[in-house]
Amino acid sequence: LPPIATRRSSPSGPRLPRNSAATKLRLLDAAEHEFAARGFTGVRLRDIADAASVQPALIHHYFGDKQGLYRAVLDRALLPTSTESWTLLGSGLDVEGLLDGFAEMLLRFHATHHNLLAMLRHEALSGSDVLSDLIRERTLPVIDALRAVIVEVQARGAIRADLALEEIIVAGMSMVAYPFLESRMLQIVMPSVVGSDDAALARRKKAILAILLEGIR
């Protein structure tokens, strides 16, 4: 992963003029960087407010408390993916089309949300479960719906019925996520696969689809 933004010093100049939408955006951006750098428990609201050039009281005004702000940061990243997942599931695409759509979406998600992955690592170390709870809330209904699609396709004989549907889903998710989660190690042993530009993601998606489709047909 690229270096995570480091903590910024408190501004010495005047606070920026208040505008509701712009202020909330600055707070979300600042909070995302701070939470990624130090985790939920390691961040003070004062740090986030200073980074956003606003008064700490505005965090309480817009988000209630630190956990509310943390959840808003996470939801900003997760909600579009959840929405796109439901769009794909309702599109009537065949298996190949669904796999292509989900692979494309998840590759873009992992390539874009480096800070979210860093926050997940912090939670794993600290034992916090705020992010885990929200991922379950957003993701489990999608996975349940995807299970139903796979069951129906298996019943029609379009894909192998001897493979556990959960393993099919996990195989696809793993091939997408692994290069991002282990990018530091891969940078050492296989640096050619850690790129996140459009060409690199297109190559990876092509390989994932070829391997997965060949395996389940």
PDB file of C-alpha atoms in Angstrom:
ATOM      1  CA  LEU A   1       0.000   0.000   0.000  1.00  0.00           C
ATOM      2  CA  PRO A   2       1.197   3.583  -0.525  1.00  0.00           C
ATOM      3  CA  PRO A   3       2.256   5.509   2.595  1.00  0.00           C
ATOM      4  CA  ILE A   4      -0.647   6.578   4.751  1.00  0.00           C
ATOM      5  CA  ALA A   5      -0.982  10.299   5.308  1.00  0.00           C
ATOM      6  CA  THR A   6       0.808  11.342   8.476  1.00  0.00           C
ATOM      7  CA  ARG A   7      -0.640  13.467  11.205  1.00  0.00           C
ATOM      8  CA  ARG A   8      -0.852  17.122  10.324  1.00  0.00           C
ATOM      9  CA  SER A   9       0.046  19.832  12.753  1.00  0.00           C
ATOM     10  CA  SER A  10      -2.555  22.141  14.227  1.00  0.00           C
ATOM     11  CA  PRO A  11      -3.204  25.149  12.049  1.00  0.00           C
ATOM     12  CA  SER A  12      -1.882  28.428  13.362  1.00  0.00           C
ATOM     13  CA  GLY A  13      -4.028  30.630  11.163  1.00  0.00           C
ATOM     14  CA  PRO A  14      -7.724  31.454  11.387  1.00  0.00           C
ATOM     15  CA  ARG A  15     -10.381  28.798  10.962  1.00  0.00           C
ATOM     16  CA  LEU A  16     -11.871  28.452   7.502  1.00  0.00           C
ATOM     17  CA  PRO A  17     -15.285  29.986   6.825  1.00  0.00           C
ATOM     18  CA  ARG A  18     -18.107  27.640   7.720  1.00  0.00           C
ATOM     19  CA  ASN A  19     -20.095  25.978   4.977  1.00  0.00           C
ATOM     20  CA  SER A  20     -22.082  22.926   5.976  1.00  0.00           C
ATOM     21  CA  ALA A  21     -21.343  20.615   3.036  1.00  0.00           C
ATOM     22  CA  ALA A  22     -17.723  21.714   2.696  1.00  0.00           C
ATOM     23  CA  THR A  23     -17.136  21.451   6.442  1.00  0.00           C
ATOM     24  CA  LYS A  24     -18.540  17.918   6.620  1.00  0.00           C
ATOM     25  CA  LEU A  25     -16.384  16.894   3.662  1.00  0.00           C
ATOM     26  CA  ARG A  26     -13.222  18.326   5.265  1.00  0.00           C
ATOM     27  CA  LEU A  27     -14.048  16.536   8.502  1.00  0.00           C
ATOM     28  CA  LEU A  28     -14.618  13.219   6.740  1.00  0.00           C
ATOM     29  CA  ASP A  29     -11.392  13.558   4.754  1.00  0.00           C
ATOM     30  CA  ALA A  30      -9.381  14.515   7.833  1.00  0.00           C
ATOM     31  CA  ALA A  31     -10.939  11.774   9.936  1.00  0.00           C
ATOM     32  CA  GLU A  32     -10.222   9.141   7.302  1.00  0.00           C
ATOM     33  CA  HIS A  33      -6.527  10.054   7.267  1.00  0.00           C
ATOM     34  CA  GLU A  34      -6.283  10.197  11.047  1.00  0.00           C
ATOM     35  CA  PHE A  35      -8.119   6.911  11.648  1.00  0.00           C
ATOM     36  CA  ALA A  36      -6.015   5.186   8.986  1.00  0.00           C
ATOM     37  CA  ALA A  37      -2.804   6.449  10.566  1.00  0.00           C
ATOM     38  CA  ARG A  38      -3.580   5.673  14.220  1.00  0.00           C
ATOM     39  CA  GLY A  39      -6.785   3.678  14.468  1.00  0.00           C
ATOM     40  CA  PHE A  40     -10.025   4.534  16.225  1.00  0.00           C
ATOM     41  CA  THR A  41      -8.645   4.476  19.767  1.00  0.00           C
ATOM     42  CA  GLY A  42      -5.486   6.416  18.910  1.00  0.00           C
ATOM     43  CA  VAL A  43      -7.214   9.488  17.459  1.00  0.00           C
ATOM     44  CA  ARG A  44      -8.506  12.520  19.371  1.00  0.00           C
ATOM     45  CA  LEU A  45     -11.342  14.615  18.029  1.00  0.00           C
ATOM     46  CA  ARG A  46      -9.118  17.671  18.501  1.00  0.00           C
ATOM     47  CA  ASP A  47      -6.634  16.171  16.003  1.00  0.00           C
ATOM     48  CA  ILE A  48      -9.351  15.749  13.401  1.00  0.00           C
ATOM     49  CA  ALA A  49     -10.807  19.205  13.993  1.00  0.00           C
ATOM     50  CA  ASP A  50      -7.372  20.811  13.681  1.00  0.00           C
ATOM     51  CA  ALA A  51      -6.640  18.899  10.483  1.00  0.00           C
ATOM     52  CA  ALA A  52      -9.973  20.105   9.051  1.00  0.00           C
ATOM     53  CA  SER A  53      -9.467  23.670  10.328  1.00  0.00           C
ATOM     54  CA  VAL A  54     -12.738  23.710  12.283  1.00  0.00           C
ATOM     55  CA  GLN A  55     -13.819  23.839  15.896  1.00  0.00           C
ATOM     56  CA  PRO A  56     -14.181  20.417  17.620  1.00  0.00           C
ATOM     57  CA  ALA A  57     -17.783  21.287  18.500  1.00  0.00           C
ATOM     58  CA  LEU A  58     -18.690  20.919  14.827  1.00  0.00           C
ATOM     59  CA  ILE A  59     -17.831  17.216  14.972  1.00  0.00           C
ATOM     60  CA  HIS A  60     -20.485  16.778  17.662  1.00  0.00           C
ATOM     61  CA  HIS A  61     -22.878  18.949  15.680  1.00  0.00           C
ATOM     62  CA  TYR A  62     -22.595  16.908  12.481  1.00  0.00           C
ATOM     63  CA  PHE A  63     -21.722  13.409  13.705  1.00  0.00           C
ATOM     64  CA  GLY A  64     -22.647  13.175  17.400  1.00  0.00           C
ATOM     65  CA  ASP A  65     -19.404  11.701  18.714  1.00  0.00           C
ATOM     66  CA  LYS A  66     -16.210   9.996  17.596  1.00  0.00           C
ATOM     67  CA  GLN A  67     -17.944   6.707  16.856  1.00  0.00           C
ATOM     68  CA  GLY A  68     -20.541   8.525  14.758  1.00  0.00           C
ATOM     69  CA  LEU A  69     -17.778  10.212  12.772  1.00  0.00           C
ATOM     70  CA  TYR A  70     -15.928   6.914  12.379  1.00  0.00           C
ATOM     71  CA  ARG A  71     -19.067   5.210  11.099  1.00  0.00           C
ATOM     72  CA  ALA A  72     -19.708   8.075   8.665  1.00  0.00           C
ATOM     73  CA  VAL A  73     -16.164   7.703   7.273  1.00  0.00           C
ATOM     74  CA  LEU A  74     -16.679   3.977   6.803  1.00  0.00           C
ATOM     75  CA  ASP A  75     -20.150   4.320   5.332  1.00  0.00           C
ATOM     76  CA  ARG A  76     -18.909   6.851   2.788  1.00  0.00           C
ATOM     77  CA  ALA A  77     -16.649   4.120   1.377  1.00  0.00           C
ATOM     78  CA  LEU A  78     -18.965   1.137   1.802  1.00  0.00           C
ATOM     79  CA  LEU A  79     -22.364   2.513   0.767  1.00  0.00           C
ATOM     80  CA  PRO A  80     -21.567   3.037  -2.946  1.00  0.00           C
ATOM     81  CA  THR A  81     -20.231  -0.514  -3.171  1.00  0.00           C
ATOM     82  CA  SER A  82     -23.347  -1.891  -1.503  1.00  0.00           C
ATOM     83  CA  THR A  83     -25.564   0.079  -3.875  1.00  0.00           C
ATOM     84  CA  GLU A  84     -23.597  -1.092  -6.925  1.00  0.00           C
ATOM     85  CA  SER A  85     -23.789  -4.704  -5.695  1.00  0.00           C
ATOM     86  CA  TRP A  86     -27.593  -4.576  -5.557  1.00  0.00           C
ATOM     87  CA  THR A  87     -27.668  -3.013  -9.018  1.00  0.00           C
ATOM     88  CA  LEU A  88     -25.580  -5.894 -10.377  1.00  0.00           C
ATOM     89  CA  LEU A  89     -27.737  -8.514  -8.668  1.00  0.00           C
ATOM     90  CA  GLY A  90     -30.886  -6.975 -10.114  1.00  0.00           C
ATOM     91  CA  SER A  91     -29.498  -6.590 -13.612  1.00  0.00           C
ATOM     92  CA  GLY A  92     -30.390 -10.058 -14.901  1.00  0.00           C
ATOM     93  CA  LEU A  93     -26.805 -10.714 -16.003  1.00  0.00           C
ATOM     94  CA  ASP A  94     -25.624 -14.285 -16.521  1.00  0.00           C
ATOM     95  CA  VAL A  95     -22.919 -15.819 -14.320  1.00  0.00           C
ATOM     96  CA  GLU A  96     -20.073 -14.473 -16.425  1.00  0.00           C
ATOM     97  CA  GLY A  97     -21.585 -10.996 -16.422  1.00  0.00           C
ATOM     98  CA  LEU A  98     -22.080 -11.040 -12.651  1.00  0.00           C
ATOM     99  CA  LEU A  99     -18.530 -12.221 -11.995  1.00  0.00           C
ATOM    100  CA  ASP A 100     -17.174  -9.577 -14.350  1.00  0.00           C
ATOM    101  CA  GLY A 101     -19.199  -6.860 -12.629  1.00  0.00           C
ATOM    102  CA  PHE A 102     -18.271  -7.897  -9.103  1.00  0.00           C
ATOM    103  CA  ALA A 103     -14.589  -8.340  -9.980  1.00  0.00           C
ATOM    104  CA  GLU A 104     -14.490  -4.895 -11.578  1.00  0.00           C
ATOM    105  CA  MET A 105     -16.229  -3.278  -8.621  1.00  0.00           C
ATOM    106  CA  LEU A 106     -14.116  -4.971  -5.943  1.00  0.00           C
ATOM    107  CA  LEU A 107     -10.835  -4.302  -7.732  1.00  0.00           C
ATOM    108  CA  ARG A 108     -11.696  -0.606  -7.988  1.00  0.00           C
ATOM    109  CA  PHE A 109     -12.768  -0.584  -4.342  1.00  0.00           C
ATOM    110  CA  HIS A 110      -9.521  -2.084  -3.057  1.00  0.00           C
ATOM    111  CA  ALA A 111      -7.399   0.065  -5.359  1.00  0.00           C
ATOM    112  CA  THR A 112      -9.143   3.222  -4.146  1.00  0.00           C
ATOM    113  CA  HIS A 113      -9.674   2.668  -0.426  1.00  0.00           C
ATOM    114  CA  HIS A 114      -6.178   2.196   0.972  1.00  0.00           C
ATOM    115  CA  ASN A 115      -7.159   4.006   4.142  1.00  0.00           C
ATOM    116  CA  LEU A 116     -10.098   1.681   4.755  1.00  0.00           C
ATOM    117  CA  LEU A 117      -7.780  -1.331   4.582  1.00  0.00           C
ATOM    118  CA  ALA A 118      -5.449   0.381   7.060  1.00  0.00           C
ATOM    119  CA  MET A 119      -8.389   1.010   9.400  1.00  0.00           C
ATOM    120  CA  LEU A 120      -9.348  -2.661   9.175  1.00  0.00           C
ATOM    121  CA  ARG A 121      -5.808  -3.645  10.201  1.00  0.00           C
ATOM    122  CA  HIS A 122      -5.982  -1.269  13.179  1.00  0.00           C
ATOM    123  CA  GLU A 123      -9.262  -2.844  14.261  1.00  0.00           C
ATOM    124  CA  ALA A 124      -7.818  -6.331  13.992  1.00  0.00           C
ATOM    125  CA  LEU A 125      -4.953  -5.314  16.290  1.00  0.00           C
ATOM    126  CA  SER A 126      -7.067  -3.371  18.785  1.00  0.00           C
ATOM    127  CA  GLY A 127      -9.969  -5.796  19.011  1.00  0.00           C
ATOM    128  CA  SER A 128     -12.476  -3.104  18.007  1.00  0.00           C
ATOM    129  CA  ASP A 129     -15.448  -4.248  15.952  1.00  0.00           C
ATOM    130  CA  VAL A 130     -17.044  -1.030  14.659  1.00  0.00           C
ATOM    131  CA  LEU A 131     -15.786  -1.572  11.120  1.00  0.00           C
ATOM    132  CA  SER A 132     -16.500  -5.301  11.268  1.00  0.00           C
ATOM    133  CA  ASP A 133     -20.087  -4.646  12.336  1.00  0.00           C
ATOM    134  CA  LEU A 134     -20.654  -2.170   9.522  1.00  0.00           C
ATOM    135  CA  ILE A 135     -19.120  -4.484   6.923  1.00  0.00           C
ATOM    136  CA  ARG A 136     -21.448  -7.248   8.092  1.00  0.00           C
ATOM    137  CA  GLU A 137     -24.400  -4.869   7.933  1.00  0.00           C
ATOM    138  CA  ARG A 138     -23.590  -3.772   4.383  1.00  0.00           C
ATOM    139  CA  THR A 139     -22.128  -6.981   2.989  1.00  0.00           C
ATOM    140  CA  LEU A 140     -23.972  -9.966   4.474  1.00  0.00           C
ATOM    141  CA  PRO A 141     -27.303  -9.220   2.734  1.00  0.00           C
ATOM    142  CA  VAL A 142     -25.429  -8.959  -0.583  1.00  0.00           C
ATOM    143  CA  ILE A 143     -23.639 -12.266   0.021  1.00  0.00           C
ATOM    144  CA  ASP A 144     -26.930 -13.930   0.955  1.00  0.00           C
ATOM    145  CA  ALA A 145     -28.448 -12.708  -2.310  1.00  0.00           C
ATOM    146  CA  LEU A 146     -25.395 -13.900  -4.245  1.00  0.00           C
ATOM    147  CA  ARG A 147     -25.719 -17.316  -2.579  1.00  0.00           C
ATOM    148  CA  ALA A 148     -29.287 -17.541  -3.835  1.00  0.00           C
ATOM    149  CA  VAL A 149     -28.165 -16.741  -7.391  1.00  0.00           C
ATOM    150  CA  ILE A 150     -25.456 -19.409  -7.293  1.00  0.00           C
ATOM    151  CA  VAL A 151     -27.870 -22.016  -5.907  1.00  0.00           C
ATOM    152  CA  GLU A 152     -30.287 -21.303  -8.750  1.00  0.00           C
ATOM    153  CA  VAL A 153     -27.530 -21.459 -11.390  1.00  0.00           C
ATOM    154  CA  GLN A 154     -26.197 -24.706  -9.918  1.00  0.00           C
ATOM    155  CA  ALA A 155     -29.700 -26.191  -9.997  1.00  0.00           C
ATOM    156  CA  ARG A 156     -29.899 -25.399 -13.726  1.00  0.00           C
ATOM    157  CA  GLY A 157     -26.580 -27.142 -14.296  1.00  0.00           C
ATOM    158  CA  ALA A 158     -24.849 -24.024 -15.607  1.00  0.00           C
ATOM    159  CA  ILE A 159     -22.023 -24.358 -13.075  1.00  0.00           C
ATOM    160  CA  ARG A 160     -20.648 -27.254 -11.078  1.00  0.00           C
ATOM    161  CA  ALA A 161     -22.880 -28.444  -8.238  1.00  0.00           C
ATOM    162  CA  ASP A 162     -20.071 -30.283  -6.421  1.00  0.00           C
ATOM    163  CA  LEU A 163     -18.458 -27.019  -5.306  1.00  0.00           C
ATOM    164  CA  ALA A 164     -19.678 -25.377  -2.089  1.00  0.00           C
ATOM    165  CA  LEU A 165     -21.171 -22.023  -3.021  1.00  0.00           C
ATOM    166  CA  GLU A 166     -19.379 -20.304  -0.128  1.00  0.00           C
ATOM    167  CA  GLU A 167     -16.049 -21.528  -1.512  1.00  0.00           C
ATOM    168  CA  ILE A 168     -16.867 -20.099  -4.934  1.00  0.00           C
ATOM    169  CA  ILE A 169     -17.574 -16.705  -3.371  1.00  0.00           C
ATOM    170  CA  VAL A 170     -14.482 -16.828  -1.158  1.00  0.00           C
ATOM    171  CA  ALA A 171     -12.260 -17.840  -4.079  1.00  0.00           C
ATOM    172  CA  GLY A 172     -13.344 -14.810  -6.077  1.00  0.00           C
ATOM    173  CA  MET A 173     -13.039 -12.411  -3.143  1.00  0.00           C
ATOM    174  CA  SER A 174      -9.609 -13.798  -2.235  1.00  0.00           C
ATOM    175  CA  MET A 175      -8.164 -13.389  -5.713  1.00  0.00           C
ATOM    176  CA  VAL A 176      -9.306  -9.780  -5.733  1.00  0.00           C
ATOM    177  CA  ALA A 177      -8.214  -8.828  -2.218  1.00  0.00           C
ATOM    178  CA  TYR A 178      -4.935 -10.691  -1.681  1.00  0.00           C
ATOM    179  CA  PRO A 179      -2.630  -8.473  -3.795  1.00  0.00           C
ATOM    180  CA  PHE A 180      -3.887  -5.401  -1.941  1.00  0.00           C
ATOM    181  CA  LEU A 181      -3.787  -6.913   1.549  1.00  0.00           C
ATOM    182  CA  GLU A 182      -0.278  -8.331   1.045  1.00  0.00           C
ATOM    183  CA  SER A 183       1.111  -5.634  -1.219  1.00  0.00           C
ATOM    184  CA  ARG A 184       4.211  -5.075   0.934  1.00  0.00           C
ATOM    185  CA  MET A 185       5.255  -8.706   0.648  1.00  0.00           C
ATOM    186  CA  LEU A 186       4.401  -8.894  -3.040  1.00  0.00           C
ATOM    187  CA  GLN A 187       6.405  -5.726  -3.683  1.00  0.00           C
ATOM    188  CA  ILE A 188       9.456  -7.713  -2.598  1.00  0.00           C
ATOM    189  CA  VAL A 189       8.830 -11.047  -4.308  1.00  0.00           C
ATOM    190  CA  MET A 190       6.605 -10.129  -7.270  1.00  0.00           C
ATOM    191  CA  PRO A 191       6.580  -6.332  -7.784  1.00  0.00           C
ATOM    192  CA  SER A 192       4.990  -6.577 -11.224  1.00  0.00           C
ATOM    193  CA  VAL A 193       1.595  -7.517  -9.722  1.00  0.00           C
ATOM    194  CA  VAL A 194       1.160  -4.686  -7.211  1.00  0.00           C
ATOM    195  CA  GLY A 195       0.155  -1.993  -9.675  1.00  0.00           C
ATOM    196  CA  SER A 196      -3.232  -0.308  -9.282  1.00  0.00           C
ATOM    197  CA  ASP A 197      -3.434   1.611 -12.554  1.00  0.00           C
ATOM    198  CA  ASP A 198      -6.184   0.835 -15.047  1.00  0.00           C
ATOM    199  CA  ALA A 199      -4.005  -1.467 -17.136  1.00  0.00           C
ATOM    200  CA  ALA A 200      -2.864  -3.496 -14.114  1.00  0.00           C
ATOM    201  CA  LEU A 201      -6.420  -3.866 -12.813  1.00  0.00           C
ATOM    202  CA  ALA A 202      -7.653  -4.928 -16.257  1.00  0.00           C
ATOM    203  CA  ARG A 203      -4.949  -7.620 -16.466  1.00  0.00           C
ATOM    204  CA  ARG A 204      -5.810  -8.892 -12.999  1.00  0.00           C
ATOM    205  CA  LYS A 205      -9.536  -8.970 -13.716  1.00  0.00           C
ATOM    206  CA  LYS A 206      -8.944 -10.939 -16.921  1.00  0.00           C
ATOM    207  CA  ALA A 207      -6.911 -13.547 -15.020  1.00  0.00           C
ATOM    208  CA  ILE A 208      -9.406 -13.768 -12.145  1.00  0.00           C
ATOM    209  CA  LEU A 209     -12.353 -14.308 -14.496  1.00  0.00           C
ATOM    210  CA  ALA A 210     -10.495 -16.888 -16.574  1.00  0.00           C
ATOM    211  CA  ILE A 211      -9.432 -18.905 -13.519  1.00  0.00           C
ATOM    212  CA  LEU A 212     -12.777 -18.663 -11.735  1.00  0.00           C
ATOM    213  CA  LEU A 213     -14.981 -19.402 -14.755  1.00  0.00           C
ATOM    214  CA  GLU A 214     -12.830 -22.345 -15.822  1.00  0.00           C
ATOM    215  CA  GLY A 215     -13.031 -23.718 -12.303  1.00  0.00           C
ATOM    216  CA  ILE A 216     -16.801 -23.514 -11.830  1.00  0.00           C
ATOM    217  CA  ARG A 217     -18.089 -24.492 -15.283  1.00  0.00           C
TER     218      ARG A 217
END
